[in-house]
């Protein structure tokens, strides 16, 4: 898996989502303010509900812009397997049960996911519990994080 491809996939996904959502926000605002949708009684809440929808969509647009700005500012440099985990690291973790997951560390866009070569890759920020635990670690290190009431262990099996 190529880190530049992963980075580009995230840029494409977030850009497409931003474009689509920006159109949806404009449509929601238009519906909320359209005279045809004005409340006819105190029980007619269509316009109010549409304005809430527009507000939520606008917040998501702000989050997407933030994530895209951070992704665009991130230099995609090649790291060695001995490099400490930092922004721009593509990391493969293996759980105690042997389940592996691939993570891309970025200052924005936490939780976003893309499929690359049939494998799911997730953005993780260093503000997250997992990000905090992995920051600065190196290949072969084991990290523990508390998820709910459970303590889970992960081993770093690849860094790029």
PDB file of C-alpha atoms in Angstrom:
ATOM      1  CA  UNK A   1       0.000   0.000   0.000  1.00  0.00           C
ATOM      2  CA  UNK A   2       1.426   3.352  -1.067  1.00  0.00           C
ATOM      3  CA  UNK A   3       1.101   6.244   1.400  1.00  0.00           C
ATOM      4  CA  UNK A   4       0.747   8.821  -1.391  1.00  0.00           C
ATOM      5  CA  UNK A   5      -2.194   6.831  -2.773  1.00  0.00           C
ATOM      6  CA  UNK A   6      -3.794   6.733   0.689  1.00  0.00           C
ATOM      7  CA  UNK A   7      -3.334  10.495   1.079  1.00  0.00           C
ATOM      8  CA  UNK A   8      -4.804  11.152  -2.374  1.00  0.00           C
ATOM      9  CA  UNK A   9      -7.790   8.868  -1.685  1.00  0.00           C
ATOM     10  CA  UNK A  10      -8.616  10.817   1.457  1.00  0.00           C
ATOM     11  CA  UNK A  11      -8.316  14.132  -0.409  1.00  0.00           C
ATOM     12  CA  UNK A  12     -10.636  12.884  -3.155  1.00  0.00           C
ATOM     13  CA  UNK A  13     -13.190  11.455  -0.724  1.00  0.00           C
ATOM     14  CA  UNK A  14     -13.364  14.537   1.478  1.00  0.00           C
ATOM     15  CA  UNK A  15     -13.443  16.902  -1.524  1.00  0.00           C
ATOM     16  CA  UNK A  16     -16.344  15.000  -3.091  1.00  0.00           C
ATOM     17  CA  UNK A  17     -18.217  14.911   0.217  1.00  0.00           C
ATOM     18  CA  UNK A  18     -17.625  18.644   0.713  1.00  0.00           C
ATOM     19  CA  UNK A  19     -18.916  19.459  -2.763  1.00  0.00           C
ATOM     20  CA  UNK A  20     -22.032  17.329  -2.309  1.00  0.00           C
ATOM     21  CA  UNK A  21     -22.762  18.654   1.166  1.00  0.00           C
ATOM     22  CA  UNK A  22     -22.292  22.285   0.119  1.00  0.00           C
ATOM     23  CA  UNK A  23     -25.053  21.802  -2.455  1.00  0.00           C
ATOM     24  CA  UNK A  24     -27.251  20.102   0.155  1.00  0.00           C
ATOM     25  CA  UNK A  25     -26.774  23.032   2.566  1.00  0.00           C
ATOM     26  CA  UNK A  26     -27.829  25.521  -0.107  1.00  0.00           C
ATOM     27  CA  UNK A  27     -30.915  23.435  -0.873  1.00  0.00           C
ATOM     28  CA  UNK A  28     -31.830  23.097   2.816  1.00  0.00           C
ATOM     29  CA  UNK A  29     -31.477  26.836   3.382  1.00  0.00           C
ATOM     30  CA  UNK A  30     -33.605  27.539   0.318  1.00  0.00           C
ATOM     31  CA  UNK A  31     -36.310  25.164   1.560  1.00  0.00           C
ATOM     32  CA  UNK A  32     -36.227  26.574   5.091  1.00  0.00           C
ATOM     33  CA  UNK A  33     -36.653  30.143   3.862  1.00  0.00           C
ATOM     34  CA  UNK A  34     -39.027  29.476   0.962  1.00  0.00           C
ATOM     35  CA  UNK A  35     -42.358  31.247   1.338  1.00  0.00           C
ATOM     36  CA  UNK A  36     -44.145  28.090   0.163  1.00  0.00           C
ATOM     37  CA  UNK A  37     -42.921  26.263   3.277  1.00  0.00           C
ATOM     38  CA  UNK A  38     -44.018  28.897   5.751  1.00  0.00           C
ATOM     39  CA  UNK A  39     -45.789  27.430   8.779  1.00  0.00           C
ATOM     40  CA  UNK A  40     -49.555  27.295   8.385  1.00  0.00           C
ATOM     41  CA  UNK A  41     -50.149  26.388  12.026  1.00  0.00           C
ATOM     42  CA  UNK A  42     -48.183  25.979  15.217  1.00  0.00           C
ATOM     43  CA  UNK A  43     -47.913  22.261  14.420  1.00  0.00           C
ATOM     44  CA  UNK A  44     -46.355  22.829  11.002  1.00  0.00           C
ATOM     45  CA  UNK A  45     -42.635  22.575  11.796  1.00  0.00           C
ATOM     46  CA  UNK A  46     -41.258  21.704   8.356  1.00  0.00           C
ATOM     47  CA  UNK A  47     -39.416  25.006   7.952  1.00  0.00           C
ATOM     48  CA  UNK A  48     -37.976  24.831  11.469  1.00  0.00           C
ATOM     49  CA  UNK A  49     -36.821  21.243  11.003  1.00  0.00           C
ATOM     50  CA  UNK A  50     -35.254  22.123   7.661  1.00  0.00           C
ATOM     51  CA  UNK A  51     -33.346  24.989   9.277  1.00  0.00           C
ATOM     52  CA  UNK A  52     -31.985  22.564  11.905  1.00  0.00           C
ATOM     53  CA  UNK A  53     -30.916  20.239   9.102  1.00  0.00           C
ATOM     54  CA  UNK A  54     -29.175  23.109   7.293  1.00  0.00           C
ATOM     55  CA  UNK A  55     -27.357  24.061  10.491  1.00  0.00           C
ATOM     56  CA  UNK A  56     -26.092  20.515  11.026  1.00  0.00           C
ATOM     57  CA  UNK A  57     -25.008  20.244   7.412  1.00  0.00           C
ATOM     58  CA  UNK A  58     -23.213  23.600   7.626  1.00  0.00           C
ATOM     59  CA  UNK A  59     -21.317  22.359  10.690  1.00  0.00           C
ATOM     60  CA  UNK A  60     -20.228  19.259   8.777  1.00  0.00           C
ATOM     61  CA  UNK A  61     -19.064  21.496   5.886  1.00  0.00           C
ATOM     62  CA  UNK A  62     -16.884  23.395   8.381  1.00  0.00           C
ATOM     63  CA  UNK A  63     -15.429  20.119   9.693  1.00  0.00           C
ATOM     64  CA  UNK A  64     -14.707  18.879   6.168  1.00  0.00           C
ATOM     65  CA  UNK A  65     -12.976  22.137   5.211  1.00  0.00           C
ATOM     66  CA  UNK A  66     -10.829  21.882   8.336  1.00  0.00           C
ATOM     67  CA  UNK A  67      -9.880  18.279   7.541  1.00  0.00           C
ATOM     68  CA  UNK A  68      -9.098  19.128   3.906  1.00  0.00           C
ATOM     69  CA  UNK A  69      -6.958  22.106   4.945  1.00  0.00           C
ATOM     70  CA  UNK A  70      -4.981  19.856   7.285  1.00  0.00           C
ATOM     71  CA  UNK A  71      -4.600  17.118   4.676  1.00  0.00           C
ATOM     72  CA  UNK A  72      -3.456  19.615   2.038  1.00  0.00           C
ATOM     73  CA  UNK A  73      -0.906  21.109   4.447  1.00  0.00           C
ATOM     74  CA  UNK A  74       0.462  17.695   5.418  1.00  0.00           C
ATOM     75  CA  UNK A  75       3.684  16.815   3.647  1.00  0.00           C
ATOM     76  CA  UNK A  76       3.652  13.211   2.543  1.00  0.00           C
ATOM     77  CA  UNK A  77       7.237  12.232   3.168  1.00  0.00           C
ATOM     78  CA  UNK A  78       8.725   8.793   3.123  1.00  0.00           C
ATOM     79  CA  UNK A  79       9.495   7.458   6.566  1.00  0.00           C
ATOM     80  CA  UNK A  80      11.692   4.530   7.419  1.00  0.00           C
ATOM     81  CA  UNK A  81      10.440   1.596   9.428  1.00  0.00           C
ATOM     82  CA  UNK A  82      12.547   2.965  12.300  1.00  0.00           C
ATOM     83  CA  UNK A  83      10.859   6.394  12.244  1.00  0.00           C
ATOM     84  CA  UNK A  84       8.812   7.545  15.211  1.00  0.00           C
ATOM     85  CA  UNK A  85       5.095   7.808  14.499  1.00  0.00           C
ATOM     86  CA  UNK A  86       4.140  11.371  13.588  1.00  0.00           C
ATOM     87  CA  UNK A  87       1.684  13.257  11.386  1.00  0.00           C
ATOM     88  CA  UNK A  88       1.769  11.646   7.967  1.00  0.00           C
ATOM     89  CA  UNK A  89       2.643   8.185   9.280  1.00  0.00           C
ATOM     90  CA  UNK A  90       0.842   5.208   7.779  1.00  0.00           C
ATOM     91  CA  UNK A  91       0.757   2.627  10.561  1.00  0.00           C
ATOM     92  CA  UNK A  92      -0.427  -0.947  10.775  1.00  0.00           C
ATOM     93  CA  UNK A  93      -1.509  -2.103  14.230  1.00  0.00           C
ATOM     94  CA  UNK A  94      -2.295  -5.624  15.320  1.00  0.00           C
ATOM     95  CA  UNK A  95      -4.560  -6.320  18.280  1.00  0.00           C
ATOM     96  CA  UNK A  96      -3.996  -9.026  20.851  1.00  0.00           C
ATOM     97  CA  UNK A  97      -6.466 -11.183  18.907  1.00  0.00           C
ATOM     98  CA  UNK A  98      -4.423 -10.809  15.713  1.00  0.00           C
ATOM     99  CA  UNK A  99      -6.803  -8.406  13.996  1.00  0.00           C
ATOM    100  CA  UNK A 100      -4.875  -5.815  11.997  1.00  0.00           C
ATOM    101  CA  UNK A 101      -5.933  -2.307  11.041  1.00  0.00           C
ATOM    102  CA  UNK A 102      -4.223   0.391   9.027  1.00  0.00           C
ATOM    103  CA  UNK A 103      -4.212   3.975  10.261  1.00  0.00           C
ATOM    104  CA  UNK A 104      -3.144   7.252   8.671  1.00  0.00           C
ATOM    105  CA  UNK A 105      -2.152   9.895  11.222  1.00  0.00           C
ATOM    106  CA  UNK A 106      -3.330  13.372  10.316  1.00  0.00           C
ATOM    107  CA  UNK A 107      -4.099  16.577  12.272  1.00  0.00           C
ATOM    108  CA  UNK A 108      -7.706  16.619  11.011  1.00  0.00           C
ATOM    109  CA  UNK A 109     -10.380  14.286   9.678  1.00  0.00           C
ATOM    110  CA  UNK A 110     -10.334  11.754  12.494  1.00  0.00           C
ATOM    111  CA  UNK A 111     -12.599   8.781  11.853  1.00  0.00           C
ATOM    112  CA  UNK A 112     -12.718   9.167   8.080  1.00  0.00           C
ATOM    113  CA  UNK A 113     -12.239   5.900   6.210  1.00  0.00           C
ATOM    114  CA  UNK A 114     -11.288   4.888   2.664  1.00  0.00           C
ATOM    115  CA  UNK A 115     -10.713   1.577   0.950  1.00  0.00           C
ATOM    116  CA  UNK A 116      -7.261   1.157  -0.609  1.00  0.00           C
ATOM    117  CA  UNK A 117      -6.403  -2.059  -2.415  1.00  0.00           C
ATOM    118  CA  UNK A 118      -9.263  -3.842  -0.641  1.00  0.00           C
ATOM    119  CA  UNK A 119      -8.175  -2.708   2.808  1.00  0.00           C
ATOM    120  CA  UNK A 120      -9.853  -0.138   5.051  1.00  0.00           C
ATOM    121  CA  UNK A 121      -7.646   2.754   6.154  1.00  0.00           C
ATOM    122  CA  UNK A 122      -8.748   5.170   8.880  1.00  0.00           C
ATOM    123  CA  UNK A 123      -7.563   8.665   9.723  1.00  0.00           C
ATOM    124  CA  UNK A 124      -6.561   8.977  13.357  1.00  0.00           C
ATOM    125  CA  UNK A 125      -5.638  12.244  15.066  1.00  0.00           C
ATOM    126  CA  UNK A 126      -3.283  12.559  18.000  1.00  0.00           C
ATOM    127  CA  UNK A 127      -6.166  14.051  20.003  1.00  0.00           C
ATOM    128  CA  UNK A 128      -7.799  10.603  20.137  1.00  0.00           C
ATOM    129  CA  UNK A 129      -6.896   8.082  22.855  1.00  0.00           C
ATOM    130  CA  UNK A 130      -5.318   5.772  20.273  1.00  0.00           C
ATOM    131  CA  UNK A 131      -3.430   8.662  18.682  1.00  0.00           C
ATOM    132  CA  UNK A 132      -2.079   9.796  22.046  1.00  0.00           C
ATOM    133  CA  UNK A 133      -0.942   6.260  22.868  1.00  0.00           C
ATOM    134  CA  UNK A 134       0.854   5.757  19.538  1.00  0.00           C
ATOM    135  CA  UNK A 135       2.446   9.218  19.091  1.00  0.00           C
ATOM    136  CA  UNK A 136       6.231   8.961  19.042  1.00  0.00           C
ATOM    137  CA  UNK A 137       6.277   5.156  19.255  1.00  0.00           C
ATOM    138  CA  UNK A 138       8.259   2.998  16.830  1.00  0.00           C
ATOM    139  CA  UNK A 139       7.894  -0.279  14.978  1.00  0.00           C
ATOM    140  CA  UNK A 140       7.497  -3.211  17.382  1.00  0.00           C
ATOM    141  CA  UNK A 141       6.208  -1.122  20.283  1.00  0.00           C
ATOM    142  CA  UNK A 142       3.128  -2.235  22.174  1.00  0.00           C
ATOM    143  CA  UNK A 143       0.526   0.291  23.290  1.00  0.00           C
ATOM    144  CA  UNK A 144      -2.437  -0.051  25.626  1.00  0.00           C
ATOM    145  CA  UNK A 145      -5.616   1.980  25.483  1.00  0.00           C
ATOM    146  CA  UNK A 146      -8.779   1.822  27.503  1.00  0.00           C
ATOM    147  CA  UNK A 147     -11.896   1.342  25.382  1.00  0.00           C
ATOM    148  CA  UNK A 148     -14.957   1.486  27.586  1.00  0.00           C
ATOM    149  CA  UNK A 149     -14.104  -0.688  30.572  1.00  0.00           C
ATOM    150  CA  UNK A 150     -11.628  -2.842  28.649  1.00  0.00           C
ATOM    151  CA  UNK A 151      -7.899  -2.368  28.304  1.00  0.00           C
ATOM    152  CA  UNK A 152      -6.798  -3.279  24.782  1.00  0.00           C
ATOM    153  CA  UNK A 153      -3.272  -3.879  23.570  1.00  0.00           C
ATOM    154  CA  UNK A 154      -1.959  -3.195  20.083  1.00  0.00           C
ATOM    155  CA  UNK A 155       1.423  -3.879  18.547  1.00  0.00           C
ATOM    156  CA  UNK A 156       2.885  -1.649  15.842  1.00  0.00           C
ATOM    157  CA  UNK A 157       3.719  -4.036  13.001  1.00  0.00           C
ATOM    158  CA  UNK A 158       4.492  -1.555  10.190  1.00  0.00           C
ATOM    159  CA  UNK A 159       5.317   2.138   9.779  1.00  0.00           C
ATOM    160  CA  UNK A 160       5.589   4.027   6.497  1.00  0.00           C
TER     161      UNK A 160
END
